[in-house]
CSV table of C-alpha atoms in Angstrom, one decimal:
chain,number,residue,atom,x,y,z
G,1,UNK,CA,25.8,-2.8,-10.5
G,2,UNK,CA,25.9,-5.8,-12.7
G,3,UNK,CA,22.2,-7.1,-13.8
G,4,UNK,CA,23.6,-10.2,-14.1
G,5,UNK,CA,24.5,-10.6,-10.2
G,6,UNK,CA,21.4,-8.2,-9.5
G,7,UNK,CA,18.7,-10.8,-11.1
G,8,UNK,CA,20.4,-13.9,-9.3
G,9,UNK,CA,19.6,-12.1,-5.7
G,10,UNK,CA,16.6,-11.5,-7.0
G,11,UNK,CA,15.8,-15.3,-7.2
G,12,UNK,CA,17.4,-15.9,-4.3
G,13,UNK,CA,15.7,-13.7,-2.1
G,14,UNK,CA,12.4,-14.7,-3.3
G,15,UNK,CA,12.7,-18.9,-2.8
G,16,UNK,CA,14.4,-17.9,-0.1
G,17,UNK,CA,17.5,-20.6,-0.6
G,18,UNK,CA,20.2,-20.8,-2.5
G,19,UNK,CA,20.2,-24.2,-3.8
G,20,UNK,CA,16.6,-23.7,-5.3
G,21,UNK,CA,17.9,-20.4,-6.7
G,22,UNK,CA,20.6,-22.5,-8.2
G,23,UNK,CA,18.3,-25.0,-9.7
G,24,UNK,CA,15.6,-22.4,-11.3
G,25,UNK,CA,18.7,-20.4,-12.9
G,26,UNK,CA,20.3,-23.7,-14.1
G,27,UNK,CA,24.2,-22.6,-11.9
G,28,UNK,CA,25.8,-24.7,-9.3
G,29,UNK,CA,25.1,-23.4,-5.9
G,30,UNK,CA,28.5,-22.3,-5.5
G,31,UNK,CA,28.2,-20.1,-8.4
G,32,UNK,CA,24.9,-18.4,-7.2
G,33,UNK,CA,26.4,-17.8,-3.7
G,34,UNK,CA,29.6,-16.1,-5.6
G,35,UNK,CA,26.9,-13.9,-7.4
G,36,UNK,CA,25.8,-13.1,-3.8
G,37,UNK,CA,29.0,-12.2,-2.4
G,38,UNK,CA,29.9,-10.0,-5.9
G,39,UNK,CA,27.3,-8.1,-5.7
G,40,UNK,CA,27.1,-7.7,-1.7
G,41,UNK,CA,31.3,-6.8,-2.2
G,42,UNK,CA,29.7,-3.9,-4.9
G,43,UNK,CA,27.5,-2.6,-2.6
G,44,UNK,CA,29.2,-2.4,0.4
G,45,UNK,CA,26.8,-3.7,2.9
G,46,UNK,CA,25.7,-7.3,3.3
G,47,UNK,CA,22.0,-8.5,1.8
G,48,UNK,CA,21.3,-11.5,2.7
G,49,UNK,CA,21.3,-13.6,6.3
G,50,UNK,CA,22.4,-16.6,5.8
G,51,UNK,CA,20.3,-18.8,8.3
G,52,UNK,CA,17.4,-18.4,7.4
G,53,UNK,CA,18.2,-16.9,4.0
G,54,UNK,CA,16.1,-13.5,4.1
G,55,UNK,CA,16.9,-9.9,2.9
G,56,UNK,CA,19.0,-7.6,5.2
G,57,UNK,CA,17.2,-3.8,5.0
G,58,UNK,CA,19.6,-2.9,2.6
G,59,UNK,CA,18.3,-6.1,0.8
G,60,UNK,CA,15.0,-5.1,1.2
G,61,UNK,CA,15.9,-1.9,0.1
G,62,UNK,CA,17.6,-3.0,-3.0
G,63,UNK,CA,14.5,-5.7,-3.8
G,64,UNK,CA,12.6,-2.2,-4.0
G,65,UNK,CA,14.4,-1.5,-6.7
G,66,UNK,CA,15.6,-4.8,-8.8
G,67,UNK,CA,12.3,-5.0,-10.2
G,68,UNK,CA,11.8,-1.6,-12.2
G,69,UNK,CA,15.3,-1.4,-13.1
G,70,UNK,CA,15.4,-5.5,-14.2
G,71,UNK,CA,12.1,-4.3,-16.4
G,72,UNK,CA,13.9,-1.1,-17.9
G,73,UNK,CA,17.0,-3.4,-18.9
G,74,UNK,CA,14.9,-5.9,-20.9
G,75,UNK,CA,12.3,-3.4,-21.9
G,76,UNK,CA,15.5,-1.3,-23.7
G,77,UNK,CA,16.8,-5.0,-24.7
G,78,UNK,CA,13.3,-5.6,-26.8
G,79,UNK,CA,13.5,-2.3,-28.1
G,80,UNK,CA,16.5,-2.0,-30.1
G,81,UNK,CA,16.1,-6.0,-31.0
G,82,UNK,CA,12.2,-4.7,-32.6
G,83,UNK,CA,14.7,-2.2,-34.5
G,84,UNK,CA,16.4,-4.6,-36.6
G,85,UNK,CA,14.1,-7.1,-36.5
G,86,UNK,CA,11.7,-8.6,-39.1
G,87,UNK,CA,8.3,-6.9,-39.1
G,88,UNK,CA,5.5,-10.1,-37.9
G,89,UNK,CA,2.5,-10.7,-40.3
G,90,UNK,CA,0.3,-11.3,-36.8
G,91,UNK,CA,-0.3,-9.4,-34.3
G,92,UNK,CA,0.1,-10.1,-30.4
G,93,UNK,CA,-2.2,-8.5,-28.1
G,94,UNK,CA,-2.5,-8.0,-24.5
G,95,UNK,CA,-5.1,-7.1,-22.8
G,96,UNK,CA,-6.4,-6.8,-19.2
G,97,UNK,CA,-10.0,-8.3,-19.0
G,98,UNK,CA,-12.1,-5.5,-19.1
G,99,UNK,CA,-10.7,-3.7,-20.9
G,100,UNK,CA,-11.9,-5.6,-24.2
G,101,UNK,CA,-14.9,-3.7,-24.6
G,102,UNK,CA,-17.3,-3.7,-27.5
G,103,UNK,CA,-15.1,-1.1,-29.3
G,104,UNK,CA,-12.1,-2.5,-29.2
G,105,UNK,CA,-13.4,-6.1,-29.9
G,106,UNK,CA,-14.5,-4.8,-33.0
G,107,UNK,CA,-11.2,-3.2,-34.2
G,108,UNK,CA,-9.5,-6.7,-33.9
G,109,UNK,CA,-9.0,-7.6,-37.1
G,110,UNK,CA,-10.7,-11.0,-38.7
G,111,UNK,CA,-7.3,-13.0,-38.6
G,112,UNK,CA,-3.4,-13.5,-37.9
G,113,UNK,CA,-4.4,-12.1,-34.1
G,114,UNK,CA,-2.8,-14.0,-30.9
G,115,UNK,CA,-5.0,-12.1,-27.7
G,116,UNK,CA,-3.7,-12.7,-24.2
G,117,UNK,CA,-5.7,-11.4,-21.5
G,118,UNK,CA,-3.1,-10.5,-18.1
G,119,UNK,CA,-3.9,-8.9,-15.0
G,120,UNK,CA,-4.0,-5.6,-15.5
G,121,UNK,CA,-0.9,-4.6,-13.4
G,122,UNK,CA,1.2,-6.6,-16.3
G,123,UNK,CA,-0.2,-5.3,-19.1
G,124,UNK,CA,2.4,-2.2,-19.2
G,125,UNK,CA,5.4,-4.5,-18.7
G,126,UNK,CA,4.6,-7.1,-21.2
G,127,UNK,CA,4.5,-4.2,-23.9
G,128,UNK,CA,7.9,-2.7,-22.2
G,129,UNK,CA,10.1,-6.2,-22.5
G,130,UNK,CA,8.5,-6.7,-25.8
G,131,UNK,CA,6.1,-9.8,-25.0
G,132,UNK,CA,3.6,-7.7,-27.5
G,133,UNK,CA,3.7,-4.6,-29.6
G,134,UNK,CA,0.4,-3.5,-28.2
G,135,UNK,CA,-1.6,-3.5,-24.7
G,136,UNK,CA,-5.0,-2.6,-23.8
G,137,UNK,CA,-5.2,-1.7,-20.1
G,138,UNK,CA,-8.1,0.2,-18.1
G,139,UNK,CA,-9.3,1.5,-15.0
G,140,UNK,CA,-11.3,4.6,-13.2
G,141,UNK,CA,-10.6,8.0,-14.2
G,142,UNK,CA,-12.7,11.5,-14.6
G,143,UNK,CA,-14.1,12.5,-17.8
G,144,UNK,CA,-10.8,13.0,-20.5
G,145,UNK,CA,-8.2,12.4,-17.9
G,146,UNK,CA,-5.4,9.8,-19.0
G,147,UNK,CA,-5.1,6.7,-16.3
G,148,UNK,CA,-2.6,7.0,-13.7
G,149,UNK,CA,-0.4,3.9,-14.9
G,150,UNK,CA,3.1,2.6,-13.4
G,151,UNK,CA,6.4,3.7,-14.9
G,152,UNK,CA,7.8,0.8,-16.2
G,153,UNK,CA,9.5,2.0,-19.1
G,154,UNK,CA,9.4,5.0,-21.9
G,155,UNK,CA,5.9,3.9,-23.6
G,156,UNK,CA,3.3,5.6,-26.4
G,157,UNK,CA,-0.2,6.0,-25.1
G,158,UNK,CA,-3.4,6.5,-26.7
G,159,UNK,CA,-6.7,6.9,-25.1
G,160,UNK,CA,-9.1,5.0,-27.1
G,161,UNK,CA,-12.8,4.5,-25.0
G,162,UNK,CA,-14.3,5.9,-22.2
G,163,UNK,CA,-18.0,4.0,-21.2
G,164,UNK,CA,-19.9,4.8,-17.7
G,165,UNK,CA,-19.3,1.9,-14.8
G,166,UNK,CA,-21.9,0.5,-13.0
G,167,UNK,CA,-22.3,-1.3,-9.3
G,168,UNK,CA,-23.1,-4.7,-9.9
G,169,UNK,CA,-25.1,-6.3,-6.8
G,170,UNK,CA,-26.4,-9.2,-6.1
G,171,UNK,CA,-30.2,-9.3,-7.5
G,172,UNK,CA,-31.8,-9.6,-3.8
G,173,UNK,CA,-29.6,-6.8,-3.1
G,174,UNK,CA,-31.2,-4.0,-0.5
G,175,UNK,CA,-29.9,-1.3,-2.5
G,176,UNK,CA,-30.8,-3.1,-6.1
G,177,UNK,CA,-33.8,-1.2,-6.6
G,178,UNK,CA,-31.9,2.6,-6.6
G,179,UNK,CA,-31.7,3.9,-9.9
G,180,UNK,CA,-27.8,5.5,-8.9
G,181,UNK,CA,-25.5,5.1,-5.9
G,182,UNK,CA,-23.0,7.2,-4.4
G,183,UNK,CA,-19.8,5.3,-4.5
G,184,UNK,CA,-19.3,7.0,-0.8
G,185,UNK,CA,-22.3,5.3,0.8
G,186,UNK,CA,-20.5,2.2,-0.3
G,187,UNK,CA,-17.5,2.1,1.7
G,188,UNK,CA,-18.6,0.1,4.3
G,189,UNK,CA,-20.1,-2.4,1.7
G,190,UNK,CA,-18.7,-5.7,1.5
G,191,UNK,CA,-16.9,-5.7,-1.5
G,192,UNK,CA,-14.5,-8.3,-4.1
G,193,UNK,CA,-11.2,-7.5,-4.0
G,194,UNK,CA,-10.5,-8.5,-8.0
G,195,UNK,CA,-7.8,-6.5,-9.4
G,196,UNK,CA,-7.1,-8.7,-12.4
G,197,UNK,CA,-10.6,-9.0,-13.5
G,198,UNK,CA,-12.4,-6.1,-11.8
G,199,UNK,CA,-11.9,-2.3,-11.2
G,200,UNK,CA,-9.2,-2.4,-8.4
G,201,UNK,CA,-10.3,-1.4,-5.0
G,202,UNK,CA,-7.3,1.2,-4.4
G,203,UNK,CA,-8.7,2.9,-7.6
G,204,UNK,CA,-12.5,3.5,-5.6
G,205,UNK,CA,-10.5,4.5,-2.7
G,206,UNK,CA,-8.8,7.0,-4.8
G,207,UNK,CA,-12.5,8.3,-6.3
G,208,UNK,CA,-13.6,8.4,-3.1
G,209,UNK,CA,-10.8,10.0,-1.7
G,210,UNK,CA,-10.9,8.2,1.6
G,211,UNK,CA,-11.0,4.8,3.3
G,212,UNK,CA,-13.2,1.9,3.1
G,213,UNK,CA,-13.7,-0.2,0.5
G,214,UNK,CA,-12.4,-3.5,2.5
G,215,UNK,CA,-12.6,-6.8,0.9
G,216,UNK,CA,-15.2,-9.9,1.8
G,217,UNK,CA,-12.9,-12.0,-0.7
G,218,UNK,CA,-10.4,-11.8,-2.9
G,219,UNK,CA,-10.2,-13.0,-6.6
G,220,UNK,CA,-7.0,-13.3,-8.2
G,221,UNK,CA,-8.0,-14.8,-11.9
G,222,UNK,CA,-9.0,-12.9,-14.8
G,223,UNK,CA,-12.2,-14.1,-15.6
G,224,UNK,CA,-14.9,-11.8,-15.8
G,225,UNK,CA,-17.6,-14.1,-15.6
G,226,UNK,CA,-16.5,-15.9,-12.2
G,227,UNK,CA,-16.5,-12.2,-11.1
G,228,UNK,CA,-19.9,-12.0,-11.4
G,229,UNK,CA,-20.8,-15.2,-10.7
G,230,UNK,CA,-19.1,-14.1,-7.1
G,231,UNK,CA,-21.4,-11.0,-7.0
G,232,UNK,CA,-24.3,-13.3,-7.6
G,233,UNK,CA,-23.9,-16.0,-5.2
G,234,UNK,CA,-23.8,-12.6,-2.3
G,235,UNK,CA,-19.8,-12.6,-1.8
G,236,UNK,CA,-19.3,-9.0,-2.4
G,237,UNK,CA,-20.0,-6.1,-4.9
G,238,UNK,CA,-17.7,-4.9,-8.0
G,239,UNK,CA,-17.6,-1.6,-10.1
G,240,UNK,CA,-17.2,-3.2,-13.6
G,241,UNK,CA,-17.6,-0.9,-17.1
G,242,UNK,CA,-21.2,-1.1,-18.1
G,243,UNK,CA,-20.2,-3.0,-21.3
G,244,UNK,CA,-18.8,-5.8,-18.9
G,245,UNK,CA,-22.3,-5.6,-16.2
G,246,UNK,CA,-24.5,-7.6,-16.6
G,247,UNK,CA,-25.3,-11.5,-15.3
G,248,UNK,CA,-27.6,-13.6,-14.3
G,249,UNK,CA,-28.6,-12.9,-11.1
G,250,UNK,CA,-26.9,-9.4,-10.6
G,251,UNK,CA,-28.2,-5.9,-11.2
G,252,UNK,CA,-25.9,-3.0,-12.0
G,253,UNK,CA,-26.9,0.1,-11.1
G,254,UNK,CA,-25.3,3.5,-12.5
G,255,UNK,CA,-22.5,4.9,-10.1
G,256,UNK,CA,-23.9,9.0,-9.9
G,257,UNK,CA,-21.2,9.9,-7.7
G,258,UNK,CA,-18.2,10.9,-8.2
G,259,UNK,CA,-18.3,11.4,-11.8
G,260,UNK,CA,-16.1,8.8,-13.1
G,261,UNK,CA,-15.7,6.7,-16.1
G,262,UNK,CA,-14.0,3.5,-17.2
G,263,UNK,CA,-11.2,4.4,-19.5
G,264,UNK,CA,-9.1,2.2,-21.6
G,265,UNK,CA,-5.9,3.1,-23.1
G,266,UNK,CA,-3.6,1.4,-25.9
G,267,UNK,CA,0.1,1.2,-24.5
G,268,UNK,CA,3.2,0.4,-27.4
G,269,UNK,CA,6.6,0.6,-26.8
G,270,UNK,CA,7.8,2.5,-30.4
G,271,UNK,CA,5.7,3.8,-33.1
G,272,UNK,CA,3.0,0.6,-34.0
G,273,UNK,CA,3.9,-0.7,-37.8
G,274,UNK,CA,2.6,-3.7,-39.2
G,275,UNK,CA,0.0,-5.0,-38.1
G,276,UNK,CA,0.0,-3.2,-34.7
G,277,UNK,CA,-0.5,0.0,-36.9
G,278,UNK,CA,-3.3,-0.9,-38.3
G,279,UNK,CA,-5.3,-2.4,-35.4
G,280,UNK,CA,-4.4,1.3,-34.0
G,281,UNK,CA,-5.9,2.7,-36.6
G,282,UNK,CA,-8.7,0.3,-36.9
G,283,UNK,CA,-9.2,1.8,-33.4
G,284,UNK,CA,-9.2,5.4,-34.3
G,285,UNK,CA,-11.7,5.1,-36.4
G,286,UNK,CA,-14.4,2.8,-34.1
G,287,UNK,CA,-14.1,6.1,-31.7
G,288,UNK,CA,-14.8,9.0,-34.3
């Protein structure tokens, strides 16, 4: 299967047309509907309809796929070009919003640093194709355990800080005055669906082992502070790291059960030199 045809269906599937397909990859409509009928002629089975223009189910089946194998070809692509390339005097960072905590904030060092905070579902694939040398990325897990993270490509990981996570309420909250909650007497709590900025719901579903845990709204930036500000003004609770809890008009109260903690992790693609190396170090040494 050619990646070449495989990343114009790709385009084409998802604007749905194949003259905007042609304009966003800069071909002649002609050209993009050739792609089409080369790959479709490969595969033995027709992917798109034509009128409207909308994926077959072996389409659909094959859009399952484009995108981790589209990620594995250009994370292997940045891989052998960070080989024979120059080493960089900066460092690039990614980082999902929460999971800059104190202790990694303080390993960054004083200059030559470029920080881009991503949802936290990108995080791994910006390392893989090479958009950083280093990631930060977080979520729930029990005591020690490593996160549970998508398999974008072959990447190093290191677990660098574990802090206790709190449920942040609005401060006229009923339940503001306990001292601990159970996250299962939650589930039928109205609740922000945040997974950029905040702990994502499927991850309290999966500590809770059940149901529940359906969203009053949905937030789809990264910044931590309208996340609270959300909690404040009574449109839903969050689970946040305790590091990240605390606002003006919220209270976050320990979670007691089930024993959880917010973990982050630093993801590389390659054994970290330059700078990266030493801002993994820098790390290593904030923990002990």
């Amino acid at each position: 299967m050619d990646p070449h045809l495989l990343r114009t269906y790709v385009v084409v599937a998802r604007l749905a047309s194949f003259s905007a397909a042609a304009r966003e990859l800069g071909y002649t409509q002609s050209a993009v509907s050739q792609h089409i009928a080369a790959l479709e002629q490969d595969l033995g089975a027709p992917l798109l309809t034509r009128r409207p223009v909308a994926p077959t189910r072996a389409g659909e089946r094959l859009l399952e796929h484009a995108g981790p194998l589209l990620l594995r070809i250009d994370a292997a692509r940045a891989q052998v070009a960070a080989l024979v390339g120059a080493v960089d005097e900066a460092l690039t960072l990614v980082a999902a919003p929460t999971a800059l905590t104190p202790r990694t904030l303080r390993a960054l060092p004083p200059t030559g640093v470029t920080l881009r905070v991503l949802p936290r579902a990108d995080v791994p694939g910006a390392v893989a194709t090479g958009a950083a040398p280093l990631g930060l990325v977080d979520g729930l897990a029990a005591p020690s355990d490593p996160l549970r993270l998508t398999d974008v490509a072959p990447l190093g990981v290191r677990g660098v800080d574990e802090e206790p996570v709190r449920v942040l309420l609005p401060a006229d909250h009923p339940l503001a005055h306990r001292t601990g909650l159970r996250l299962g007497d939650l589930a039928d709590a109205r609740w922000l669906d945040a997974p950029g900025a905040g702990l994502p719901l499927d991850q309290l579903r999966a500590a809770h082992g059940g149901g529940g845990f359906r969203p009053a709204l949905r937030y789809e930036g990264t910044d931590v502070r309208t996340l609270t500000a959300l909690v404040a003004t009574g449109h839903g609770l969050v689970l946040l790291p305790e590091s990240a809890a605390a606002a003006p008009g919220t209270v976050a109260v320990p979670l007691t059960e089930p024993r959880v903690v917010h973990r982050t992790e630093l993801l590389y693609a390659g054994a970290p030199h330059g700078p990266a190396e030493v801002f993994a170090a820098r790390l290593d040494v904030t923990r002990s």
